[in-house]
mmCIF file with all atom_site columns, C-alpha atoms in Angstrom:
data_model
loop_
_atom_site.group_PDB
_atom_site.id
_atom_site.type_symbol
_atom_site.label_atom_id
_atom_site.label_alt_id
_atom_site.label_comp_id
_atom_site.label_asym_id
_atom_site.label_entity_id
_atom_site.label_seq_id
_atom_site.pdbx_PDB_ins_code
_atom_site.Cartn_x
_atom_site.Cartn_y
_atom_site.Cartn_z
_atom_site.occupancy
_atom_site.B_iso_or_equiv
_atom_site.pdbx_formal_charge
_atom_site.auth_seq_id
_atom_site.auth_comp_id
_atom_site.auth_asym_id
_atom_site.auth_atom_id
_atom_site.pdbx_PDB_model_num
ATOM 1   C CA . ALA A 1 1   ? 94.228  86.346  92.650  1.00 0.00 ? 147 ALA A CA 1
ATOM 2   C CA . GLN A 1 2   ? 94.936  87.602  89.038  1.00 0.00 ? 148 GLN A CA 1
ATOM 3   C CA . SER A 1 3   ? 96.609  85.004  86.874  1.00 0.00 ? 149 SER A CA 1
ATOM 4   C CA . VAL A 1 4   ? 97.188  83.838  83.180  1.00 0.00 ? 150 VAL A CA 1
ATOM 5   C CA . ALA A 1 5   ? 97.535  80.835  81.221  1.00 0.00 ? 151 ALA A CA 1
ATOM 6   C CA . GLN A 1 6   ? 99.207  80.049  78.401  1.00 0.00 ? 152 GLN A CA 1
ATOM 7   C CA . PRO A 1 7   ? 97.858  76.504  77.045  1.00 0.00 ? 153 PRO A CA 1
ATOM 8   C CA . GLU A 1 8   ? 100.747 75.887  74.600  1.00 0.00 ? 154 GLU A CA 1
ATOM 9   C CA . ASP A 1 9   ? 104.182 75.217  75.224  1.00 0.00 ? 155 ASP A CA 1
ATOM 10  C CA . GLN A 1 10  ? 105.227 75.716  72.124  1.00 0.00 ? 156 GLN A CA 1
ATOM 11  C CA . VAL A 1 11  ? 103.876 76.908  68.632  1.00 0.00 ? 157 VAL A CA 1
ATOM 12  C CA . ASN A 1 12  ? 105.547 76.143  65.201  1.00 0.00 ? 158 ASN A CA 1
ATOM 13  C CA . VAL A 1 13  ? 104.566 78.265  62.227  1.00 0.00 ? 159 VAL A CA 1
ATOM 14  C CA . ALA A 1 14  ? 106.183 78.946  58.498  1.00 0.00 ? 160 ALA A CA 1
ATOM 15  C CA . GLU A 1 15  ? 107.580 81.866  57.460  1.00 0.00 ? 161 GLU A CA 1
ATOM 16  C CA . GLY A 1 16  ? 104.970 84.018  56.158  1.00 0.00 ? 162 GLY A CA 1
ATOM 17  C CA . ASN A 1 17  ? 101.707 82.553  57.729  1.00 0.00 ? 163 ASN A CA 1
ATOM 18  C CA . PRO A 1 18  ? 99.719  84.249  59.986  1.00 0.00 ? 164 PRO A CA 1
ATOM 19  C CA . LEU A 1 19  ? 100.525 83.331  63.891  1.00 0.00 ? 165 LEU A CA 1
ATOM 20  C CA . THR A 1 20  ? 98.697  83.321  66.864  1.00 0.00 ? 166 THR A CA 1
ATOM 21  C CA . VAL A 1 21  ? 99.916  82.722  70.512  1.00 0.00 ? 167 VAL A CA 1
ATOM 22  C CA . LYS A 1 22  ? 97.215  82.164  73.019  1.00 0.00 ? 168 LYS A CA 1
ATOM 23  C CA . CYS A 1 23  ? 96.300  83.983  76.513  1.00 0.00 ? 169 CYS A CA 1
ATOM 24  C CA . THR A 1 24  ? 93.516  83.277  78.650  1.00 0.00 ? 170 THR A CA 1
ATOM 25  C CA . TYR A 1 25  ? 92.933  85.259  82.013  1.00 0.00 ? 171 TYR A CA 1
ATOM 26  C CA . SER A 1 26  ? 91.471  85.437  85.437  1.00 0.00 ? 172 SER A CA 1
ATOM 27  C CA . VAL A 1 27  ? 90.797  88.717  87.124  1.00 0.00 ? 173 VAL A CA 1
ATOM 28  C CA . SER A 1 28  ? 88.725  90.341  89.259  1.00 0.00 ? 174 SER A CA 1
ATOM 29  C CA . GLY A 1 29  ? 87.974  93.630  88.176  1.00 0.00 ? 175 GLY A CA 1
ATOM 30  C CA . ASN A 1 30  ? 89.177  95.235  84.825  1.00 0.00 ? 176 ASN A CA 1
ATOM 31  C CA . PRO A 1 31  ? 92.310  93.267  83.548  1.00 0.00 ? 177 PRO A CA 1
ATOM 32  C CA . TYR A 1 32  ? 95.423  94.994  82.616  1.00 0.00 ? 178 TYR A CA 1
ATOM 33  C CA . LEU A 1 33  ? 97.220  92.695  80.314  1.00 0.00 ? 179 LEU A CA 1
ATOM 34  C CA . PHE A 1 34  ? 100.521 92.633  78.614  1.00 0.00 ? 180 PHE A CA 1
ATOM 35  C CA . TRP A 1 35  ? 102.409 90.642  76.359  1.00 0.00 ? 181 TRP A CA 1
ATOM 36  C CA . TYR A 1 36  ? 106.266 90.596  76.708  1.00 0.00 ? 182 TYR A CA 1
ATOM 37  C CA . VAL A 1 37  ? 108.833 88.671  74.583  1.00 0.00 ? 183 VAL A CA 1
ATOM 38  C CA . GLN A 1 38  ? 111.972 87.184  75.584  1.00 0.00 ? 184 GLN A CA 1
ATOM 39  C CA . TYR A 1 39  ? 115.061 86.043  73.198  1.00 0.00 ? 185 TYR A CA 1
ATOM 40  C CA . PRO A 1 40  ? 117.943 83.977  74.198  1.00 0.00 ? 186 PRO A CA 1
ATOM 41  C CA . ASN A 1 41  ? 120.033 85.286  77.287  1.00 0.00 ? 187 ASN A CA 1
ATOM 42  C CA . ARG A 1 42  ? 117.982 88.371  77.458  1.00 0.00 ? 188 ARG A CA 1
ATOM 43  C CA . GLY A 1 43  ? 115.424 90.430  79.503  1.00 0.00 ? 189 GLY A CA 1
ATOM 44  C CA . LEU A 1 44  ? 111.918 90.269  78.756  1.00 0.00 ? 190 LEU A CA 1
ATOM 45  C CA . GLN A 1 45  ? 111.120 92.971  76.196  1.00 0.00 ? 191 GLN A CA 1
ATOM 46  C CA . PHE A 1 46  ? 107.510 95.036  76.406  1.00 0.00 ? 192 PHE A CA 1
ATOM 47  C CA . LEU A 1 47  ? 105.492 94.222  72.937  1.00 0.00 ? 193 LEU A CA 1
ATOM 48  C CA . LEU A 1 48  ? 102.168 95.608  73.757  1.00 0.00 ? 194 LEU A CA 1
ATOM 49  C CA . LYS A 1 49  ? 99.327  96.005  76.501  1.00 0.00 ? 195 LYS A CA 1
ATOM 50  C CA . TYR A 1 50  ? 95.596  96.349  76.937  1.00 0.00 ? 196 TYR A CA 1
ATOM 51  C CA . ILE A 1 51  ? 93.927  98.588  79.541  1.00 0.00 ? 197 ILE A CA 1
ATOM 52  C CA . THR A 1 52  ? 90.832  100.088 77.890  1.00 0.00 ? 198 THR A CA 1
ATOM 53  C CA . GLY A 1 53  ? 89.454  100.872 74.916  1.00 0.00 ? 199 GLY A CA 1
ATOM 54  C CA . ASP A 1 54  ? 89.707  99.222  71.469  1.00 0.00 ? 200 ASP A CA 1
ATOM 55  C CA . ASN A 1 55  ? 90.014  95.240  71.716  1.00 0.00 ? 201 ASN A CA 1
ATOM 56  C CA . LEU A 1 56  ? 92.314  95.010  69.110  1.00 0.00 ? 202 LEU A CA 1
ATOM 57  C CA . VAL A 1 57  ? 95.775  96.737  70.577  1.00 0.00 ? 203 VAL A CA 1
ATOM 58  C CA . LYS A 1 58  ? 98.978  97.166  68.006  1.00 0.00 ? 204 LYS A CA 1
ATOM 59  C CA . GLY A 1 59  ? 102.454 96.775  69.599  1.00 0.00 ? 205 GLY A CA 1
ATOM 60  C CA . SER A 1 60  ? 105.947 96.467  68.504  1.00 0.00 ? 206 SER A CA 1
ATOM 61  C CA . TYR A 1 61  ? 107.379 94.555  65.595  1.00 0.00 ? 207 TYR A CA 1
ATOM 62  C CA . GLY A 1 62  ? 103.903 94.411  63.642  1.00 0.00 ? 208 GLY A CA 1
ATOM 63  C CA . PHE A 1 63  ? 102.498 92.348  66.665  1.00 0.00 ? 209 PHE A CA 1
ATOM 64  C CA . GLU A 1 64  ? 98.939  93.130  67.855  1.00 0.00 ? 210 GLU A CA 1
ATOM 65  C CA . ALA A 1 65  ? 96.612  91.317  70.437  1.00 0.00 ? 211 ALA A CA 1
ATOM 66  C CA . GLU A 1 66  ? 92.886  91.045  70.474  1.00 0.00 ? 212 GLU A CA 1
ATOM 67  C CA . PHE A 1 67  ? 91.208  91.215  73.847  1.00 0.00 ? 213 PHE A CA 1
ATOM 68  C CA . ASN A 1 68  ? 88.176  89.136  74.454  1.00 0.00 ? 214 ASN A CA 1
ATOM 69  C CA . LYS A 1 69  ? 86.280  89.919  77.427  1.00 0.00 ? 215 LYS A CA 1
ATOM 70  C CA . SER A 1 70  ? 83.583  87.122  77.006  1.00 0.00 ? 216 SER A CA 1
ATOM 71  C CA . GLN A 1 71  ? 86.112  84.219  76.400  1.00 0.00 ? 217 GLN A CA 1
ATOM 72  C CA . THR A 1 72  ? 88.855  86.039  78.681  1.00 0.00 ? 218 THR A CA 1
ATOM 73  C CA . SER A 1 73  ? 91.512  85.888  76.019  1.00 0.00 ? 219 SER A CA 1
ATOM 74  C CA . PHE A 1 74  ? 94.162  88.073  75.110  1.00 0.00 ? 220 PHE A CA 1
ATOM 75  C CA . HIS A 1 75  ? 95.789  86.547  72.261  1.00 0.00 ? 221 HIS A CA 1
ATOM 76  C CA . LEU A 1 76  ? 98.716  87.457  70.442  1.00 0.00 ? 222 LEU A CA 1
ATOM 77  C CA . LYS A 1 77  ? 98.617  87.489  66.655  1.00 0.00 ? 223 LYS A CA 1
ATOM 78  C CA . LYS A 1 78  ? 100.843 88.629  63.710  1.00 0.00 ? 224 LYS A CA 1
ATOM 79  C CA . PRO A 1 79  ? 99.688  88.354  60.151  1.00 0.00 ? 225 PRO A CA 1
ATOM 80  C CA . SER A 1 80  ? 102.967 87.171  58.350  1.00 0.00 ? 226 SER A CA 1
ATOM 81  C CA . ALA A 1 81  ? 105.566 85.623  60.940  1.00 0.00 ? 227 ALA A CA 1
ATOM 82  C CA . LEU A 1 82  ? 109.352 86.011  60.195  1.00 0.00 ? 228 LEU A CA 1
ATOM 83  C CA . VAL A 1 83  ? 112.024 83.671  61.497  1.00 0.00 ? 229 VAL A CA 1
ATOM 84  C CA . SER A 1 84  ? 113.543 86.390  63.697  1.00 0.00 ? 230 SER A CA 1
ATOM 85  C CA . ASP A 1 85  ? 110.386 86.364  65.592  1.00 0.00 ? 231 ASP A CA 1
ATOM 86  C CA . SER A 1 86  ? 111.140 83.233  66.977  1.00 0.00 ? 232 SER A CA 1
ATOM 87  C CA . ALA A 1 87  ? 111.323 83.596  70.637  1.00 0.00 ? 233 ALA A CA 1
ATOM 88  C CA . LEU A 1 88  ? 109.675 83.026  74.202  1.00 0.00 ? 234 LEU A CA 1
ATOM 89  C CA . TYR A 1 89  ? 106.375 85.016  74.626  1.00 0.00 ? 235 TYR A CA 1
ATOM 90  C CA . PHE A 1 90  ? 104.920 85.770  77.835  1.00 0.00 ? 236 PHE A CA 1
ATOM 91  C CA . CYS A 1 91  ? 101.274 86.793  78.839  1.00 0.00 ? 237 CYS A CA 1
ATOM 92  C CA . ALA A 1 92  ? 101.075 88.833  82.038  1.00 0.00 ? 238 ALA A CA 1
ATOM 93  C CA . VAL A 1 93  ? 98.631  90.630  83.967  1.00 0.00 ? 239 VAL A CA 1
ATOM 94  C CA . ARG A 1 94  ? 99.218  93.300  86.178  1.00 0.00 ? 240 ARG A CA 1
ATOM 95  C CA . ASP A 1 95  ? 98.252  93.431  90.150  1.00 0.00 ? 241 ASP A CA 1
ATOM 96  C CA . PHE A 1 96  ? 98.181  97.122  91.590  1.00 0.00 ? 242 PHE A CA 1
ATOM 97  C CA . ILE A 1 97  ? 100.424 97.074  94.823  1.00 0.00 ? 243 ILE A CA 1
ATOM 98  C CA . LEU A 1 98  ? 98.376  98.927  97.219  1.00 0.00 ? 244 LEU A CA 1
ATOM 99  C CA . THR A 1 99  ? 101.435 100.354 99.289  1.00 0.00 ? 245 THR A CA 1
ATOM 100 C CA . GLY A 1 100 ? 103.285 103.108 97.601  1.00 0.00 ? 246 GLY A CA 1
ATOM 101 C CA . GLY A 1 101 ? 101.640 102.299 94.164  1.00 0.00 ? 247 GLY A CA 1
ATOM 102 C CA . GLY A 1 102 ? 103.587 100.529 91.535  1.00 0.00 ? 248 GLY A CA 1
ATOM 103 C CA . ASN A 1 103 ? 102.326 97.589  90.233  1.00 0.00 ? 249 ASN A CA 1
ATOM 104 C CA . LYS A 1 104 ? 103.744 93.833  89.784  1.00 0.00 ? 250 LYS A CA 1
ATOM 105 C CA . LEU A 1 105 ? 102.981 91.312  86.889  1.00 0.00 ? 251 LEU A CA 1
ATOM 106 C CA . THR A 1 106 ? 102.033 88.125  87.080  1.00 0.00 ? 252 THR A CA 1
ATOM 107 C CA . PHE A 1 107 ? 103.356 86.261  84.278  1.00 0.00 ? 253 PHE A CA 1
ATOM 108 C CA . GLY A 1 108 ? 102.055 83.064  82.211  1.00 0.00 ? 254 GLY A CA 1
ATOM 109 C CA . THR A 1 109 ? 104.287 79.872  81.631  1.00 0.00 ? 255 THR A CA 1
ATOM 110 C CA . GLY A 1 110 ? 105.465 81.414  78.437  1.00 0.00 ? 256 GLY A CA 1
ATOM 111 C CA . THR A 1 111 ? 105.069 79.962  74.830  1.00 0.00 ? 257 THR A CA 1
ATOM 112 C CA . GLN A 1 112 ? 108.310 79.145  72.660  1.00 0.00 ? 258 GLN A CA 1
ATOM 113 C CA . LEU A 1 113 ? 107.372 80.309  69.080  1.00 0.00 ? 259 LEU A CA 1
ATOM 114 C CA . LYS A 1 114 ? 109.277 79.053  66.399  1.00 0.00 ? 260 LYS A CA 1
ATOM 115 C CA . VAL A 1 115 ? 109.135 80.412  62.937  1.00 0.00 ? 261 VAL A CA 1
ATOM 116 C CA . GLU A 1 116 ? 110.670 77.971  59.980  1.00 0.00 ? 262 GLU A CA 1
ATOM 117 C CA . LEU A 1 117 ? 111.523 78.683  56.653  1.00 0.00 ? 263 LEU A CA 1
ATOM 118 C CA . GLU B 2 1   ? 116.346 104.195 74.509  1.00 0.00 ? 28  GLU B CA 1
ATOM 119 C CA . PRO B 2 2   ? 117.515 104.221 77.973  1.00 0.00 ? 29  PRO B CA 1
ATOM 120 C CA . GLU B 2 3   ? 117.635 100.798 79.555  1.00 0.00 ? 30  GLU B CA 1
ATOM 121 C CA . VAL B 2 4   ? 118.040 98.962  82.730  1.00 0.00 ? 31  VAL B CA 1
ATOM 122 C CA . THR B 2 5   ? 121.648 97.122  83.216  1.00 0.00 ? 32  THR B CA 1
ATOM 123 C CA . GLN B 2 6   ? 122.161 94.380  85.670  1.00 0.00 ? 33  GLN B CA 1
ATOM 124 C CA . THR B 2 7   ? 125.515 93.298  86.690  1.00 0.00 ? 34  THR B CA 1
ATOM 125 C CA . PRO B 2 8   ? 127.406 90.655  86.379  1.00 0.00 ? 35  PRO B CA 1
ATOM 126 C CA . SER B 2 9   ? 125.751 88.991  83.577  1.00 0.00 ? 36  SER B CA 1
ATOM 127 C CA . HIS B 2 10  ? 126.549 85.571  85.271  1.00 0.00 ? 37  HIS B CA 1
ATOM 128 C CA . GLN B 2 11  ? 127.441 84.703  88.919  1.00 0.00 ? 38  GLN B CA 1
ATOM 129 C CA . VAL B 2 12  ? 128.789 81.497  90.246  1.00 0.00 ? 39  VAL B CA 1
ATOM 130 C CA . THR B 2 13  ? 128.673 81.116  94.133  1.00 0.00 ? 40  THR B CA 1
ATOM 131 C CA . GLN B 2 14  ? 129.067 78.284  96.419  1.00 0.00 ? 41  GLN B CA 1
ATOM 132 C CA . MET B 2 15  ? 125.963 76.871  98.490  1.00 0.00 ? 42  MET B CA 1
ATOM 133 C CA . GLY B 2 16  ? 125.911 79.185  101.658 1.00 0.00 ? 43  GLY B CA 1
ATOM 134 C CA . GLN B 2 17  ? 127.869 82.237  100.527 1.00 0.00 ? 44  GLN B CA 1
ATOM 135 C CA . GLU B 2 18  ? 126.418 85.628  100.177 1.00 0.00 ? 45  GLU B CA 1
ATOM 136 C CA . VAL B 2 19  ? 125.623 87.250  96.685  1.00 0.00 ? 46  VAL B CA 1
ATOM 137 C CA . ILE B 2 20  ? 124.787 91.035  95.800  1.00 0.00 ? 47  ILE B CA 1
ATOM 138 C CA . LEU B 2 21  ? 123.152 91.146  92.143  1.00 0.00 ? 48  LEU B CA 1
ATOM 139 C CA . ARG B 2 22  ? 123.103 94.583  90.935  1.00 0.00 ? 49  ARG B CA 1
ATOM 140 C CA . CYS B 2 23  ? 120.884 96.682  88.652  1.00 0.00 ? 50  CYS B CA 1
ATOM 141 C CA . VAL B 2 24  ? 120.971 100.401 87.780  1.00 0.00 ? 51  VAL B CA 1
ATOM 142 C CA . PRO B 2 25  ? 117.309 101.180 86.887  1.00 0.00 ? 52  PRO B CA 1
ATOM 143 C CA . ILE B 2 26  ? 116.284 103.877 84.195  1.00 0.00 ? 53  ILE B CA 1
ATOM 144 C CA . SER B 2 27  ? 117.016 107.285 85.799  1.00 0.00 ? 54  SER B CA 1
ATOM 145 C CA . ASN B 2 28  ? 113.867 108.781 85.846  1.00 0.00 ? 55  ASN B CA 1
ATOM 146 C CA . HIS B 2 29  ? 111.541 105.706 87.277  1.00 0.00 ? 56  HIS B CA 1
ATOM 147 C CA . LEU B 2 30  ? 110.339 105.494 90.577  1.00 0.00 ? 57  LEU B CA 1
ATOM 148 C CA . TYR B 2 31  ? 109.347 101.761 90.885  1.00 0.00 ? 58  TYR B CA 1
ATOM 149 C CA . PHE B 2 32  ? 111.774 98.876  91.245  1.00 0.00 ? 59  PHE B CA 1
ATOM 150 C CA . TYR B 2 33  ? 111.604 95.037  91.249  1.00 0.00 ? 60  TYR B CA 1
ATOM 151 C CA . TRP B 2 34  ? 113.116 91.784  91.241  1.00 0.00 ? 61  TRP B CA 1
ATOM 152 C CA . TYR B 2 35  ? 112.002 88.843  89.416  1.00 0.00 ? 62  TYR B CA 1
ATOM 153 C CA . ARG B 2 36  ? 113.426 85.453  88.850  1.00 0.00 ? 63  ARG B CA 1
ATOM 154 C CA . GLN B 2 37  ? 113.033 82.682  86.349  1.00 0.00 ? 64  GLN B CA 1
ATOM 155 C CA . ILE B 2 38  ? 114.206 78.963  87.081  1.00 0.00 ? 65  ILE B CA 1
ATOM 156 C CA . LEU B 2 39  ? 115.450 77.340  84.290  1.00 0.00 ? 66  LEU B CA 1
ATOM 157 C CA . GLY B 2 40  ? 112.600 76.445  81.783  1.00 0.00 ? 67  GLY B CA 1
ATOM 158 C CA . GLN B 2 41  ? 110.054 77.866  84.434  1.00 0.00 ? 68  GLN B CA 1
ATOM 159 C CA . LYS B 2 42  ? 107.861 81.257  84.561  1.00 0.00 ? 69  LYS B CA 1
ATOM 160 C CA . VAL B 2 43  ? 108.893 84.523  85.679  1.00 0.00 ? 70  VAL B CA 1
ATOM 161 C CA . GLU B 2 44  ? 108.245 84.753  89.214  1.00 0.00 ? 71  GLU B CA 1
ATOM 162 C CA . PHE B 2 45  ? 107.867 88.102  91.201  1.00 0.00 ? 72  PHE B CA 1
ATOM 163 C CA . LEU B 2 46  ? 110.206 88.548  94.370  1.00 0.00 ? 73  LEU B CA 1
ATOM 164 C CA . VAL B 2 47  ? 109.921 92.109  95.563  1.00 0.00 ? 74  VAL B CA 1
ATOM 165 C CA . SER B 2 48  ? 109.021 95.822  94.645  1.00 0.00 ? 75  SER B CA 1
ATOM 166 C CA . PHE B 2 49  ? 110.721 98.821  96.027  1.00 0.00 ? 76  PHE B CA 1
ATOM 167 C CA . TYR B 2 50  ? 109.255 102.366 96.296  1.00 0.00 ? 77  TYR B CA 1
ATOM 168 C CA . ASN B 2 51  ? 110.288 105.422 98.374  1.00 0.00 ? 78  ASN B CA 1
ATOM 169 C CA . ASN B 2 52  ? 113.322 103.416 99.820  1.00 0.00 ? 79  ASN B CA 1
ATOM 170 C CA . GLU B 2 53  ? 111.122 100.773 101.184 1.00 0.00 ? 80  GLU B CA 1
ATOM 171 C CA . ILE B 2 54  ? 109.388 97.460  100.271 1.00 0.00 ? 81  ILE B CA 1
ATOM 172 C CA . SER B 2 55  ? 106.217 98.035  98.667  1.00 0.00 ? 82  SER B CA 1
ATOM 173 C CA . GLU B 2 56  ? 105.446 94.294  98.410  1.00 0.00 ? 83  GLU B CA 1
ATOM 174 C CA . LYS B 2 57  ? 107.168 91.043  98.445  1.00 0.00 ? 84  LYS B CA 1
ATOM 175 C CA . SER B 2 58  ? 106.246 87.481  97.389  1.00 0.00 ? 85  SER B CA 1
ATOM 176 C CA . GLU B 2 59  ? 106.883 84.393  99.641  1.00 0.00 ? 86  GLU B CA 1
ATOM 177 C CA . ILE B 2 60  ? 109.677 83.641  97.626  1.00 0.00 ? 87  ILE B CA 1
ATOM 178 C CA . PHE B 2 61  ? 111.345 86.693  99.005  1.00 0.00 ? 88  PHE B CA 1
ATOM 179 C CA . ASP B 2 62  ? 112.015 85.324  102.618 1.00 0.00 ? 89  ASP B CA 1
ATOM 180 C CA . ASP B 2 63  ? 114.477 86.377  105.371 1.00 0.00 ? 90  ASP B CA 1
ATOM 181 C CA . GLN B 2 64  ? 117.713 85.282  103.210 1.00 0.00 ? 91  GLN B CA 1
ATOM 182 C CA . PHE B 2 65  ? 116.628 88.015  100.913 1.00 0.00 ? 92  PHE B CA 1
ATOM 183 C CA . SER B 2 66  ? 116.951 91.669  100.937 1.00 0.00 ? 93  SER B CA 1
ATOM 184 C CA . VAL B 2 67  ? 117.046 94.894  98.585  1.00 0.00 ? 94  VAL B CA 1
ATOM 185 C CA . GLU B 2 68  ? 118.642 97.962  99.062  1.00 0.00 ? 95  GLU B CA 1
ATOM 186 C CA . ARG B 2 69  ? 119.004 101.346 97.160  1.00 0.00 ? 96  ARG B CA 1
ATOM 187 C CA . PRO B 2 70  ? 122.467 102.604 98.381  1.00 0.00 ? 97  PRO B CA 1
ATOM 188 C CA . ASP B 2 71  ? 122.611 105.320 96.110  1.00 0.00 ? 98  ASP B CA 1
ATOM 189 C CA . GLY B 2 72  ? 120.715 107.295 93.839  1.00 0.00 ? 99  GLY B CA 1
ATOM 190 C CA . SER B 2 73  ? 121.612 104.741 91.236  1.00 0.00 ? 100 SER B CA 1
ATOM 191 C CA . ASN B 2 74  ? 121.931 101.456 91.979  1.00 0.00 ? 101 ASN B CA 1
ATOM 192 C CA . PHE B 2 75  ? 119.329 98.620  93.075  1.00 0.00 ? 102 PHE B CA 1
ATOM 193 C CA . THR B 2 76  ? 120.793 95.500  94.624  1.00 0.00 ? 103 THR B CA 1
ATOM 194 C CA . LEU B 2 77  ? 119.371 92.324  95.768  1.00 0.00 ? 104 LEU B CA 1
ATOM 195 C CA . LYS B 2 78  ? 121.266 90.140  98.263  1.00 0.00 ? 105 LYS B CA 1
ATOM 196 C CA . ILE B 2 79  ? 120.935 86.904  99.120  1.00 0.00 ? 106 ILE B CA 1
ATOM 197 C CA . ARG B 2 80  ? 122.533 86.098  102.392 1.00 0.00 ? 107 ARG B CA 1
ATOM 198 C CA . SER B 2 81  ? 123.357 82.082  102.347 1.00 0.00 ? 108 SER B CA 1
ATOM 199 C CA . THR B 2 82  ? 122.436 81.021  99.005  1.00 0.00 ? 109 THR B CA 1
ATOM 200 C CA . LYS B 2 83  ? 120.847 77.506  98.170  1.00 0.00 ? 110 LYS B CA 1
ATOM 201 C CA . LEU B 2 84  ? 120.969 75.276  95.427  1.00 0.00 ? 111 LEU B CA 1
ATOM 202 C CA . GLU B 2 85  ? 117.391 76.310  94.640  1.00 0.00 ? 112 GLU B CA 1
ATOM 203 C CA . ASP B 2 86  ? 118.451 79.755  94.327  1.00 0.00 ? 113 ASP B CA 1
ATOM 204 C CA . SER B 2 87  ? 119.946 78.990  91.008  1.00 0.00 ? 114 SER B CA 1
ATOM 205 C CA . ALA B 2 88  ? 118.190 80.843  88.211  1.00 0.00 ? 115 ALA B CA 1
ATOM 206 C CA . MET B 2 89  ? 118.040 84.276  86.173  1.00 0.00 ? 116 MET B CA 1
ATOM 207 C CA . TYR B 2 90  ? 117.286 87.309  88.349  1.00 0.00 ? 117 TYR B CA 1
ATOM 208 C CA . PHE B 2 91  ? 115.787 89.971  86.363  1.00 0.00 ? 118 PHE B CA 1
ATOM 209 C CA . CYS B 2 92  ? 115.538 93.768  87.663  1.00 0.00 ? 119 CYS B CA 1
ATOM 210 C CA . ALA B 2 93  ? 112.814 96.093  86.538  1.00 0.00 ? 120 ALA B CA 1
ATOM 211 C CA . SER B 2 94  ? 111.648 99.379  87.105  1.00 0.00 ? 121 SER B CA 1
ATOM 212 C CA . ASN B 2 95  ? 108.863 101.786 85.783  1.00 0.00 ? 122 ASN B CA 1
ATOM 213 C CA . GLY B 2 96  ? 107.339 105.011 86.265  1.00 0.00 ? 123 GLY B CA 1
ATOM 214 C CA . ASN B 2 97  ? 104.222 105.808 84.470  1.00 0.00 ? 124 ASN B CA 1
ATOM 215 C CA . SER B 2 98  ? 104.966 103.029 81.891  1.00 0.00 ? 125 SER B CA 1
ATOM 216 C CA . PRO B 2 99  ? 105.179 99.170  81.534  1.00 0.00 ? 126 PRO B CA 1
ATOM 217 C CA . LEU B 2 100 ? 107.949 97.649  83.267  1.00 0.00 ? 127 LEU B CA 1
ATOM 218 C CA . HIS B 2 101 ? 111.110 97.841  81.436  1.00 0.00 ? 128 HIS B CA 1
ATOM 219 C CA . PHE B 2 102 ? 113.702 94.664  82.527  1.00 0.00 ? 129 PHE B CA 1
ATOM 220 C CA . GLY B 2 103 ? 117.191 94.382  82.345  1.00 0.00 ? 130 GLY B CA 1
ATOM 221 C CA . ASN B 2 104 ? 118.992 91.351  80.864  1.00 0.00 ? 131 ASN B CA 1
ATOM 222 C CA . GLY B 2 105 ? 119.124 89.430  84.032  1.00 0.00 ? 132 GLY B CA 1
ATOM 223 C CA . THR B 2 106 ? 121.953 88.072  85.994  1.00 0.00 ? 133 THR B CA 1
ATOM 224 C CA . ARG B 2 107 ? 122.327 84.210  85.694  1.00 0.00 ? 134 ARG B CA 1
ATOM 225 C CA . LEU B 2 108 ? 123.054 82.678  89.247  1.00 0.00 ? 135 LEU B CA 1
ATOM 226 C CA . THR B 2 109 ? 124.359 79.716  89.588  1.00 0.00 ? 136 THR B CA 1
ATOM 227 C CA . VAL B 2 110 ? 124.894 77.944  93.081  1.00 0.00 ? 137 VAL B CA 1
ATOM 228 C CA . THR B 2 111 ? 127.091 75.138  93.402  1.00 0.00 ? 138 THR B CA 1
#
């Protein structure tokens, strides 16, 4: 079964500093990986995805993620953090649904990012 | 930008009662999903729906749960006889040939 792991429950970083939120994956075949962000009392918002191509994927709000096949990782990064980036971040991997197509996501446990002044 | 909308935002019900959670997916999307998030825990897949039938469901989605697309726009999740452990945020999602788009969720509280 496909799975992702987020080893950190919380990441604290000062505003203006680079941030990294870690994710490792375990899949059979090629991974389809995603990052979503959740603000309080809101749904999950898509940030970026990796399917094929460049290992560095750029997404919304200045976020990027680096796919590393040898380390089976897909860490989320941002060069300069903002207080408004404080939220819950989820890594996810896509499972194809064989019947009728479509896909489902298997999420990690989430990492709370706290950016302080 | 089109959004997935969910109603109500918060639903309180007594144990044993039936609840229906409503969703309006993005209009040109073909695939619909329900996920749930128990407080402080990860987001879990419940069910996917395509072409007016369930295409996959998780072990959480037992006989107490059902989904329906009663018309061309709504997508509903029914819990027939709620239990305390059904208390969670329930998220509807949809997609076409795109990443999943999630609604803001319905917080279900079973007392």
